[in-house]
Every structure is written in structure tokens, then in C-alpha cells.
PDB file of N, CA and C in Angstrom:
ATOM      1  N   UNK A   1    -129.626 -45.266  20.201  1.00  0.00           N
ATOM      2  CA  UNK A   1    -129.465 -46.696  20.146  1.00  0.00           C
ATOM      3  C   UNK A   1    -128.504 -47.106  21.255  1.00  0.00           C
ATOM      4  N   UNK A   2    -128.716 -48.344  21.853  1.00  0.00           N
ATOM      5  CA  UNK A   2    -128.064 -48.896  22.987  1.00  0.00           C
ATOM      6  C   UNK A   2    -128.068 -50.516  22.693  1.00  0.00           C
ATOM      7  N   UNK A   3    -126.722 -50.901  22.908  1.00  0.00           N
ATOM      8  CA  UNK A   3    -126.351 -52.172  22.619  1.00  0.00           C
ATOM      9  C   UNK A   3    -126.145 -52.953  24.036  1.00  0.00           C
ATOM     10  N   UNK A   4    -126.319 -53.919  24.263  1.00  0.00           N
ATOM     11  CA  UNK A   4    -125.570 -54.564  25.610  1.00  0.00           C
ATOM     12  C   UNK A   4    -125.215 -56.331  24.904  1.00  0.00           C
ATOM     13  N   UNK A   5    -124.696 -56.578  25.223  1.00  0.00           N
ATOM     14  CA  UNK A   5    -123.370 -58.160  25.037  1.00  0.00           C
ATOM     15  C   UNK A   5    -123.963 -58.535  25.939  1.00  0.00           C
ATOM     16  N   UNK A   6    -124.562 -58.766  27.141  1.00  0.00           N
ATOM     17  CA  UNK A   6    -125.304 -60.212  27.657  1.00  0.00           C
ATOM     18  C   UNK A   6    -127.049 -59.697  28.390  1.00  0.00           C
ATOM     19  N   UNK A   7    -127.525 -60.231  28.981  1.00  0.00           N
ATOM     20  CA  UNK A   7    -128.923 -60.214  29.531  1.00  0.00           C
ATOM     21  C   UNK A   7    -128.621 -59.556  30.506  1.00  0.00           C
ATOM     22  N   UNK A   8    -127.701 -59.816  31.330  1.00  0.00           N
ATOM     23  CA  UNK A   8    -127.511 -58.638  32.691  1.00  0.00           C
ATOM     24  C   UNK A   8    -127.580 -56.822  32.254  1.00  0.00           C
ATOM     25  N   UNK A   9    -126.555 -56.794  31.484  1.00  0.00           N
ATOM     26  CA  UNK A   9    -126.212 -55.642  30.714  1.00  0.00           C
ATOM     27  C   UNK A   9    -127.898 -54.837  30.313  1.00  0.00           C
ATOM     28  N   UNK A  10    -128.290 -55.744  29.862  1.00  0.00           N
ATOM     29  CA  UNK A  10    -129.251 -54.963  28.289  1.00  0.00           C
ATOM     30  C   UNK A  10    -130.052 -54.983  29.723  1.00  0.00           C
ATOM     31  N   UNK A  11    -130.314 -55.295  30.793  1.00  0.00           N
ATOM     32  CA  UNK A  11    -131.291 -55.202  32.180  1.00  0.00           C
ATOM     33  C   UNK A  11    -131.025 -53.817  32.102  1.00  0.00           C
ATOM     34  N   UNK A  12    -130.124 -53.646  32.866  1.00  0.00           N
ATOM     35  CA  UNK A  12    -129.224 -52.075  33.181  1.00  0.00           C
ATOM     36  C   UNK A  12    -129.949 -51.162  32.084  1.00  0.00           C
ATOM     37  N   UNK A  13    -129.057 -51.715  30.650  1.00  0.00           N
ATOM     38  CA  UNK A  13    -129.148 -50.212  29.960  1.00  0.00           C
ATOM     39  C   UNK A  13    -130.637 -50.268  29.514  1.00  0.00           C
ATOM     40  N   UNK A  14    -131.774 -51.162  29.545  1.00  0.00           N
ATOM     41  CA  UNK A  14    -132.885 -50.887  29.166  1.00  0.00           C
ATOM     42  C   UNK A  14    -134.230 -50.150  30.092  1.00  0.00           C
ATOM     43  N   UNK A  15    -133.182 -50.056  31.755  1.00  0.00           N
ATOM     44  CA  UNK A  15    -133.759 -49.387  32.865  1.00  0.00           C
ATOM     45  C   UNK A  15    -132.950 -48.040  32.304  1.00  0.00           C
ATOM     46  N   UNK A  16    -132.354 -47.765  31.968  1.00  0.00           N
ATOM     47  CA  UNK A  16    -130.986 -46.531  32.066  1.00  0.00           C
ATOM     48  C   UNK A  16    -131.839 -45.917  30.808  1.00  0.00           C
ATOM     49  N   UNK A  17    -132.057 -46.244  29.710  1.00  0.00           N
ATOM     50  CA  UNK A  17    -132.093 -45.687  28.195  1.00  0.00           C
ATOM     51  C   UNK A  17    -133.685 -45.593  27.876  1.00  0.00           C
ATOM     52  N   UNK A  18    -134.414 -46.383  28.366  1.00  0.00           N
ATOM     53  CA  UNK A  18    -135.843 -46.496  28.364  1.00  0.00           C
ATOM     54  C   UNK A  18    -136.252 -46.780  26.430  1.00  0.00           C
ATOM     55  N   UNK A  19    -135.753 -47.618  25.737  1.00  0.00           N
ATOM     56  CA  UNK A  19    -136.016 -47.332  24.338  1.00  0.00           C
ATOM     57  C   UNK A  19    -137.227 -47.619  24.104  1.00  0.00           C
ATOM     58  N   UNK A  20    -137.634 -47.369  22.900  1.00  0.00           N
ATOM     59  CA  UNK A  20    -139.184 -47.465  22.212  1.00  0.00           C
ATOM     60  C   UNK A  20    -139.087 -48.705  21.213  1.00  0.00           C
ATOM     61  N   UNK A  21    -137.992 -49.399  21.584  1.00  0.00           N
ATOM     62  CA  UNK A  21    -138.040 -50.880  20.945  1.00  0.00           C
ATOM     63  C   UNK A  21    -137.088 -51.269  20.977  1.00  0.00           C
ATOM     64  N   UNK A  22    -137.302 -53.284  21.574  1.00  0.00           N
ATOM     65  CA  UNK A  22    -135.709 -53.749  21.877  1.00  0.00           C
ATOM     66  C   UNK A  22    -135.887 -54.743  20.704  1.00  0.00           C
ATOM     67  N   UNK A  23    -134.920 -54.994  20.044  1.00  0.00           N
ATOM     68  CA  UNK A  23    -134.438 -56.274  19.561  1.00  0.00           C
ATOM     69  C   UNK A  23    -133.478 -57.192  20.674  1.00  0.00           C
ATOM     70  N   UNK A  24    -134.501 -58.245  20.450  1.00  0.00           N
ATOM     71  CA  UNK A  24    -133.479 -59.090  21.051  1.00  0.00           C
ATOM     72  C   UNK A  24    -133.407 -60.613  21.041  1.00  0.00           C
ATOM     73  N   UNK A  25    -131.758 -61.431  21.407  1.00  0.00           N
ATOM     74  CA  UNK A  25    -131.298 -62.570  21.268  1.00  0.00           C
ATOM     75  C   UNK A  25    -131.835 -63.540  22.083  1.00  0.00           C
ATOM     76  N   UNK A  26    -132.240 -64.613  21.589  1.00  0.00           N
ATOM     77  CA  UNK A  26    -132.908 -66.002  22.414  1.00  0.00           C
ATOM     78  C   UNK A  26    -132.174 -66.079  23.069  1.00  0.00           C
ATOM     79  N   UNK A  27    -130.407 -66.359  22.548  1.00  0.00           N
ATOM     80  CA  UNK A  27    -129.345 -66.596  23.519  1.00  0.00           C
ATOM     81  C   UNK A  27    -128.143 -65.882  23.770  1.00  0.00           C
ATOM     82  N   UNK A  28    -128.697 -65.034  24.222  1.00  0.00           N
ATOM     83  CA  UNK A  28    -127.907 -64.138  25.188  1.00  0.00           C
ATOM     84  C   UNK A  28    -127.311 -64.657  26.397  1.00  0.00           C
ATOM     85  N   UNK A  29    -126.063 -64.213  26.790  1.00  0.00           N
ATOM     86  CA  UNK A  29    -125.311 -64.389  27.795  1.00  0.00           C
ATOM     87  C   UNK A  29    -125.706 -64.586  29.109  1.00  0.00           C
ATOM     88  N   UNK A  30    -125.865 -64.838  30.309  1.00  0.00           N
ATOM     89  CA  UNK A  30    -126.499 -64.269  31.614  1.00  0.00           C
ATOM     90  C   UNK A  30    -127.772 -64.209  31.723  1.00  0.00           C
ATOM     91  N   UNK A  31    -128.583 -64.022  30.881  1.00  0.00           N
ATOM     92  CA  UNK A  31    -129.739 -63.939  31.071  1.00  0.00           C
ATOM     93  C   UNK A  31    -130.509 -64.796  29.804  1.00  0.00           C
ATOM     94  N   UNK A  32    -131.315 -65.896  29.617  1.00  0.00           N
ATOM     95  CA  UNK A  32    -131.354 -65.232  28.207  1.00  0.00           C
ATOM     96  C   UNK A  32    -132.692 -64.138  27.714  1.00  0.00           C
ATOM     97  N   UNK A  33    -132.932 -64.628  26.811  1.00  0.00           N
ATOM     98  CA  UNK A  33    -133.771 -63.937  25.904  1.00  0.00           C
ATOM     99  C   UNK A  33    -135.201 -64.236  26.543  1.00  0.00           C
ATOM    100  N   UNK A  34    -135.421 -64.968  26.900  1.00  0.00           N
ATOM    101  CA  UNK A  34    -136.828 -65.643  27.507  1.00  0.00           C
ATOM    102  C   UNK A  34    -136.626 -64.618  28.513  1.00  0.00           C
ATOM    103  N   UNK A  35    -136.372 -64.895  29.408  1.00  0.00           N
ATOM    104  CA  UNK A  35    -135.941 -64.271  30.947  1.00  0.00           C
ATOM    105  C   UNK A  35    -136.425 -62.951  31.128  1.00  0.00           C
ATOM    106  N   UNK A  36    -135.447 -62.567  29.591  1.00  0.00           N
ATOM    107  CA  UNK A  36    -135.462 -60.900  29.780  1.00  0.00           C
ATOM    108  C   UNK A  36    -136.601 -60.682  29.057  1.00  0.00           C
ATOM    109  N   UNK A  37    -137.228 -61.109  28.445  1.00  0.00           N
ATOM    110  CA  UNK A  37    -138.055 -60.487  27.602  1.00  0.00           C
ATOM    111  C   UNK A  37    -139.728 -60.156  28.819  1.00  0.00           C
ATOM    112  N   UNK A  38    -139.596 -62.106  29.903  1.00  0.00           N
ATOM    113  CA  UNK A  38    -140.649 -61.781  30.748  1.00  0.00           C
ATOM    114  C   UNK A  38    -140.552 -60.035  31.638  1.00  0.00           C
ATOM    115  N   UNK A  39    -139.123 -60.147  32.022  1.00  0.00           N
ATOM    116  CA  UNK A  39    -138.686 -58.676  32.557  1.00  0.00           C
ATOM    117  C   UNK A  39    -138.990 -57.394  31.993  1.00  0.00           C
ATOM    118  N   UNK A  40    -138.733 -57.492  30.901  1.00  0.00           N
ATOM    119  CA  UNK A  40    -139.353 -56.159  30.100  1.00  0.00           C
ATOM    120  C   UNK A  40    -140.531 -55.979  29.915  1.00  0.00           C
ATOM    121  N   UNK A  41    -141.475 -57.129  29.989  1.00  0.00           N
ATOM    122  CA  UNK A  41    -142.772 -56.960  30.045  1.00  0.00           C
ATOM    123  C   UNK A  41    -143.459 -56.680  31.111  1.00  0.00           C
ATOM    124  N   UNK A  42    -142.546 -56.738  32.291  1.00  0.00           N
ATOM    125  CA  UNK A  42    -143.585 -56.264  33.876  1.00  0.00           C
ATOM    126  C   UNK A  42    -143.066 -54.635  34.007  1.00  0.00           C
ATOM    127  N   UNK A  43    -142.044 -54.362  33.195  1.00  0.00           N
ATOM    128  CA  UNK A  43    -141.977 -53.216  33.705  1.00  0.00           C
ATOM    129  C   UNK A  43    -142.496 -52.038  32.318  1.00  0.00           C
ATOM    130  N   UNK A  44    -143.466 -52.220  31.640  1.00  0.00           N
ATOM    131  CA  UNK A  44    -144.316 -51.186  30.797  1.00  0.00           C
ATOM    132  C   UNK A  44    -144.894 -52.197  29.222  1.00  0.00           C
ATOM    133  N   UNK A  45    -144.829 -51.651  28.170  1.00  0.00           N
ATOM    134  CA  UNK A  45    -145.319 -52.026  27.029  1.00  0.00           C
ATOM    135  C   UNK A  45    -144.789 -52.187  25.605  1.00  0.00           C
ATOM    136  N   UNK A  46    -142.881 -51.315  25.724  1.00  0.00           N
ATOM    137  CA  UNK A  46    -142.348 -51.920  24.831  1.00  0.00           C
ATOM    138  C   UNK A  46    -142.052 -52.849  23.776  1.00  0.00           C
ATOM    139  N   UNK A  47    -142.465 -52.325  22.663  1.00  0.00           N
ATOM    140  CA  UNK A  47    -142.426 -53.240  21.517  1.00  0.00           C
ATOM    141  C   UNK A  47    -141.036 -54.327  21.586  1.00  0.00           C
ATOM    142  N   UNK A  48    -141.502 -55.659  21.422  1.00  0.00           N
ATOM    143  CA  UNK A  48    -140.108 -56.446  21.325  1.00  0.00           C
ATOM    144  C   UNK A  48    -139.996 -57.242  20.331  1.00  0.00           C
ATOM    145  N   UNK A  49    -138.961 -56.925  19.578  1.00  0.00           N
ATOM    146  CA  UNK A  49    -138.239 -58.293  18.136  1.00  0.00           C
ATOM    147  C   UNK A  49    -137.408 -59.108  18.954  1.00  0.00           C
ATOM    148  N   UNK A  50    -138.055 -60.674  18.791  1.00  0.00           N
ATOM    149  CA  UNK A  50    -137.025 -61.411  19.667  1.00  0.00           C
ATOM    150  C   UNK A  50    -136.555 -62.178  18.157  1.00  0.00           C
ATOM    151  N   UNK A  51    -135.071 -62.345  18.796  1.00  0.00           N
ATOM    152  CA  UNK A  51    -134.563 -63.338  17.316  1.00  0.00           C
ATOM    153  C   UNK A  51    -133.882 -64.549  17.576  1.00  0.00           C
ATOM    154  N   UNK A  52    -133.818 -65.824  16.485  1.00  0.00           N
ATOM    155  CA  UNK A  52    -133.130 -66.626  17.300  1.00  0.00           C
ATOM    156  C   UNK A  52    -132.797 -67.389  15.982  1.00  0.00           C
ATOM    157  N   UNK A  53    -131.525 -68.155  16.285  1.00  0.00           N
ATOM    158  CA  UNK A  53    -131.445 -68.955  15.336  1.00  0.00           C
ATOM    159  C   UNK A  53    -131.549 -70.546  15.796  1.00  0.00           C
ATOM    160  N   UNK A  54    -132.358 -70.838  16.419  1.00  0.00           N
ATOM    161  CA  UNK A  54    -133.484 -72.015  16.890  1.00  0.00           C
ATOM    162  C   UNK A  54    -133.939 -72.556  15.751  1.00  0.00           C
ATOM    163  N   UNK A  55    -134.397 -73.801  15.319  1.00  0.00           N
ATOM    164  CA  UNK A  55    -135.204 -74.162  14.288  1.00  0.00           C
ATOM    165  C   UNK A  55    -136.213 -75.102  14.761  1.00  0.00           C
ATOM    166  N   UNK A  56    -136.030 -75.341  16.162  1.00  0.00           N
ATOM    167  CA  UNK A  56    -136.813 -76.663  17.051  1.00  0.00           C
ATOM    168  C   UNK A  56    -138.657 -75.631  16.430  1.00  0.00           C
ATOM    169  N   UNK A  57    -139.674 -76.645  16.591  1.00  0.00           N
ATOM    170  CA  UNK A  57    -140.813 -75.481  16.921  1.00  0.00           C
ATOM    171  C   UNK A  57    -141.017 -75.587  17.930  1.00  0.00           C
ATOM    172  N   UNK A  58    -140.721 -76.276  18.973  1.00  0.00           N
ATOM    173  CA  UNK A  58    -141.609 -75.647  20.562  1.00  0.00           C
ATOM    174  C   UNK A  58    -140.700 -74.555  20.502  1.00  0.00           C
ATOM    175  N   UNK A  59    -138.932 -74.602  20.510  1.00  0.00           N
ATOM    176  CA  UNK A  59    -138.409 -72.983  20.971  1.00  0.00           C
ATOM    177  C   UNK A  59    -138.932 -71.623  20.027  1.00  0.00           C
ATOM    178  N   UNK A  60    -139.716 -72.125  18.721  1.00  0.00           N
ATOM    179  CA  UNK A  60    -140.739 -70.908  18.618  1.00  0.00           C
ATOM    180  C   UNK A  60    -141.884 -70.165  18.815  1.00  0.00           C
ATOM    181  N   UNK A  61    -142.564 -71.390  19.175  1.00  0.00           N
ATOM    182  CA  UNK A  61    -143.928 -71.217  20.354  1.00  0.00           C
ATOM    183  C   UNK A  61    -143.333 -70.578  21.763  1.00  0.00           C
ATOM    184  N   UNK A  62    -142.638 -71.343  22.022  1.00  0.00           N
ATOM    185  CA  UNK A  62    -142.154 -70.156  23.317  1.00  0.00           C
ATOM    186  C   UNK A  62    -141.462 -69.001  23.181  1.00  0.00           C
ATOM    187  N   UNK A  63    -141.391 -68.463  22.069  1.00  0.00           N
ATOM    188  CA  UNK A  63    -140.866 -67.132  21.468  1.00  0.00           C
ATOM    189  C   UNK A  63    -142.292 -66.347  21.719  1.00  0.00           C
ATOM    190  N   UNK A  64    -142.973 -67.277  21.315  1.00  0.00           N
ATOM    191  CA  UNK A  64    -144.297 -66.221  20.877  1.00  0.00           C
ATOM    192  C   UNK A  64    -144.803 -66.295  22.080  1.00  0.00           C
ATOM    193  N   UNK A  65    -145.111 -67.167  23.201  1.00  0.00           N
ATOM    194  CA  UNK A  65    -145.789 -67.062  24.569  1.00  0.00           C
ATOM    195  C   UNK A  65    -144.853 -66.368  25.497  1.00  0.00           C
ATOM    196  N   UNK A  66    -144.066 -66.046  25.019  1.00  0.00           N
ATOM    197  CA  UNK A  66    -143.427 -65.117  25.938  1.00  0.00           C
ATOM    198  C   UNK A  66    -143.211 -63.752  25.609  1.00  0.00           C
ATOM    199  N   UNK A  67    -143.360 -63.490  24.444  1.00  0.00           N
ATOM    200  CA  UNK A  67    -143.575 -61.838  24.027  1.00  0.00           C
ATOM    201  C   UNK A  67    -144.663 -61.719  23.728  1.00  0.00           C
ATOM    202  N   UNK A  68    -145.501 -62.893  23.900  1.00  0.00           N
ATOM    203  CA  UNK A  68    -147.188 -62.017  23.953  1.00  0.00           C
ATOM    204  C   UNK A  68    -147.762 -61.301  25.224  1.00  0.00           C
ATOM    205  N   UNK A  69    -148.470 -59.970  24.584  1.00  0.00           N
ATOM    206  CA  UNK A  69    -148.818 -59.387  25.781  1.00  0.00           C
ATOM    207  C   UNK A  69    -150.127 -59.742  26.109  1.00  0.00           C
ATOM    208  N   UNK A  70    -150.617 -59.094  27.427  1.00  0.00           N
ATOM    209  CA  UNK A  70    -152.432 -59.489  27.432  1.00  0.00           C
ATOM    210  C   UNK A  70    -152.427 -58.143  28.069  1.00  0.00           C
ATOM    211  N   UNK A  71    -154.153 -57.744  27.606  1.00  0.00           N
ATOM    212  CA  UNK A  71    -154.216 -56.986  27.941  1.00  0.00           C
ATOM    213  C   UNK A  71    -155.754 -56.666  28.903  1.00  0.00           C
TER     214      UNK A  71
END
């Protein structure tokens, strides 16, 4: 398990650690959650839990159009 405190960070350690699944924060520090999540998706197929404490619904539609994959 690997933790990182902002979007820059969890960049690093998720190139560094390679995990088989990220959880992760809408609003994260530096990066956010959107950002990184498009990032993790160009670089392989990693399962992702994005979480947020948002209650708007477009910021949950864009939860979901952005961790959807195509294939």
C-alpha cells in the first residue's frame, strides 16, 4: 500500500509502486482527482475508486466520464 497527500505525489508514487488499484480524492491537492485519474488512464488499465464528498450531480457525472474506460 502507498499513500500520497496531493496529486503531484500520488503521480510519482503511482509511476514508482505500479498498484493494482488506486483509490482516489476528487479534491486532492495539486492535482485534482479529475486530472489524475485522466493520467492514470493513458498510462495502462488500473482499476480506479474515485471518491468525493460533492453532492452537485454534474460533479458526479464527471466522476463517471472520467473513470470510464473505452475499449
Amino acid at each position: 500500500m502507498e499513500c500520497a497527500g496531493d496529486g503531484h505525489a500520488a503521480v510519482t508514487a503511482a509511476r514508482r509502486f505500479a498498484p493494482d488499484l488506486v483509490i482516489l480524492d476528487v479534491m486532492l491537492p495539486g492535482r485534482d482527482g479529475f486530472e489524475l485519474c485522466g493520467l492514470l488512464r493513458q498510462g495502462g488499465a488500473t482499476p480506479i475508486i474515485m471518491l468525493t464528498a460533492r453532492s452537485q450531480k454534474s460533479d458526479k457525472l464527471r466522476d463517471f466520464s472520467s473513470a470510464r474506460t473505452t475499449t
